Amino acid sequence: MLYLKKYFTEGLIQFTILLSLIGVRVDVDTYLSNQLPPLREIILGPSSAYTQTQFHNLRNTLDGNGIHPKSVDLDQFFTARRLLNQVRQLDRLSVPCTELNTWLVHRDSETVVSTSSQSSPSITLDNGGGLEDVNNSDATPAMRGGSGAPESTYNLNAADNSLGAVAPEGNQEQGSRDGNDDLTKEDIDLIDILWRQDIDLGAGREVFNYSNRQKESEEEKPKENKDGNEEQESWRNGVNLQDAQPVDGETGESIPEQLPGLGSQTSLSLQECLRLLEATFPFGEESEFPAPVVAPEIVSNEEVPSTSQGLPLAPQLPPAEPQLDLEQQWQDIMAIMELQAMEVNNSSPHSNSSSDSGTSGTTESSAAGNFGLSTASTPVNQDVSLHQASLPSCSQDFPQVFNPQLDSTSITPITTMLRPSSSNSSNINSTFGATNLTGIFLPPHINSSSTNITSTPILPDPFSNLLEESMLDEISLLDLAMEEGFSQAQASQLEDELESDSGLSLDSSHSPASPSSSETSCSSAVSSSSTSATFSEEGAVGYSTDSEVATVETEEGAVGGYQPGFSKLCRMSYQDPSQFHGLPQLGGIGHNHTYNLPLSSAFAEHPELPLSAGKKSVRDKHSKLQPAQDLLDKHASRDERRARSMKIPFSNEKIINLPVEEFNELLAKHHLSEGQLALVRDIRRRGKNKMAAQNCRKRKLDTIINLEQGVHDLRRNKARLLKEKMEFIRSIRQMKQKMQSLYQEVFTQLRDEEGRPYPPSEYSLQYSADGSVLIMPRGVTTAEQNRKPEKKQKDKKK
DNA sequence: GAACTCTGTCATAAG
DNA sequence: TGCTTATGACAGAGT
């Protein structure tokens, strides 16, 4: 069954992705939110909320009618339902509006060695994946992966444009791409420096210049491919695909559309689509569809910044590795869930991120706990874009997306510039580790297999395991993060996950109503039932609902009212503990805390049932043959037997529950002996104390539950604070990097009177209080600088 | 049969 | 002062 479920789930997602590829917009949200619990559960996994709902559904389906009218839960019913709904909202990894967009991925075997050559292939990729995320990552440390919302508060792109105005070359990318030969060594060094800094920021240099990208696109359109080789041709398709998307004019981000992957390939024939289907579904034959393979943009995230290393070209991928596609699709799915959970729980104003939350943003988000997918998401809409990206030749394994070493990003910024070049792809495995969280969620063997997965068809298991384990272990993971020194990134990630499922263990079992209130309701119920009982003239209790019992009671002249055992019977009837199987915290629910149930009346309705030990009473339903009196004697409490033996003319229920005045009147009305009076008073005392003890225990239980909830909340709060702290640190780091970049930019543009650049080893820029920037020889003290500036002063507007 | 839980009861204090 | 309530402690019954 589980296997079928897994298979169905994977197939469903694959099919969704394929539909998106073909051109059919697939809005998963309509399915998820359309009252289809099976589908939702299949995709999202069995949430504990639903599991718990089993218990509450027991009542919810009853809609209150099934609750025992005397139940203590009656007055808590609506409150419990309200809270339960809230808990449900918290618990599930809901995907409010999920779209699966796919970008066609072109395997790019182009080898990029030189700095200049890097830009050419990577520009387009960064266009799709890198730039948006860079901007957005800066804009929002939270990295929520917005839906391509262009309103980035901190626009690196714009900042870079301003930088470009300073630079005489105007644009490094342009120069590096178009006029490499014209570049001086200094320019190249500058480019390299800036590029590295950009990489530190999580973006490639190309991403900062939209005009270049646009120009490049224009160049691509006339198919003026300089190289003209096969890879370039393939890559140009990708460019076209990418360019087909609307681009944000301000940030230069590619705004994802429903079918960004169609682009220039909208003419994909049905036959090709079918071949794609075959290629994507693992159980089909291996597709021979050549170039396009579906890969999530996460591929871009693992791109190594150090393309300058010029690693040898990795071997070509086998034609259309369906397994790899599956893995990457699953990455997207998982990332959606993660991002969704975080977005739901953290509706921070930062939520931004364009759809192509590509490289930097993805990395940043990874550092923040996201798994860094290029996920276009708004608070209500998330697009999982399998963006167009070059598929590295090396195999990538799904679990690698999650890496416990993720936290390293918080210290050392991960350069995630997207590189289509195969030289980078050769490093993917190593860089993959930087964002690999698998160690957290997956068994080591799965993780270890990451580097070896090429075409083994046994991928579904890791996927489903990932989903299940990530949901099941979240709380313990947070504990690990909090108690065992997990990194902040991991802690925040865990916290995010936990937020989505928060309160699972503590919530619904706890009835928030105060014991006193419940007690009051119970008492009122008791009194009402008492009044409903028909008392004989002698004061013996008889119930019109059952003549037999009434007869027995009357014959005995005693006391059938207070039947403690029947409370258990009620418990069994309305709070069957079997309903709470596997929910230890709900076990208390099964206990009888409805201590003031009108036992006698209830017993009168079920006279055939024994009065004690509800379970036994259910089992012994058929034992009617046994005389009722024997049953009564057998199951009656001590006080009941005593009262019966002492011929007390009224029920224990009356003795216990009557107000003092009425109780005294009752005693006065009946002329009782001293022994009888003493027994009656003892019965009253013990009965009241018994209820008090029950209430006390219930209160204790509630207190414990509340304390647990408090601990849980505090842990969540702590994780959230840690996450915020990490985001602040990251933001500060980015600002510093940006500042350094600007410094380098300005400094390298400065020339002395003779047009010579200032050597960085001899001069440095100093900032004055009025905002001006001075270039000063190194070693000159600030005081000296103030007295006699040696060099020219240059104001910079930033 | 030991360990555990649940429940009733007692004693006591406080309101 | 009497009554009620709360609670710790203990013991018996059941699992």
PDB file of C-alpha atoms (C1' of nucleotides) in Angstrom, chain A residues 571 591 686 689 694 697, chain B residues 6-11:
ATOM      1  CA  ARG A 571     -16.260   7.027  28.932  1.00  0.00           C
ATOM      2  CA  HIS A 591      -9.718   8.836  31.305  1.00  0.00           C
ATOM      3  CA  ARG A 686     -16.217  10.882  50.286  1.00  0.00           C
ATOM      4  CA  ASN A 689     -13.751  14.417  47.879  1.00  0.00           C
ATOM      5  CA  GLN A 694     -10.745  13.797  40.017  1.00  0.00           C
ATOM      6  CA  ARG A 697      -6.038  15.286  38.698  1.00  0.00           C
TER       7      ARG A 697
ATOM      8  C1'  DC B   6      -6.192   4.483  37.367  1.00  0.00           C
ATOM      9  C1'  DT B   7      -9.197   5.382  40.931  1.00  0.00           C
ATOM     10  C1'  DG B   8     -10.951   5.963  45.484  1.00  0.00           C
ATOM     11  C1'  DT B   9     -10.062   7.472  50.015  1.00  0.00           C
ATOM     12  C1'  DC B  10      -8.009   9.960  53.831  1.00  0.00           C
ATOM     13  C1'  DA B  11      -5.886  13.843  55.942  1.00  0.00           C
TER      14       DA B  11
END
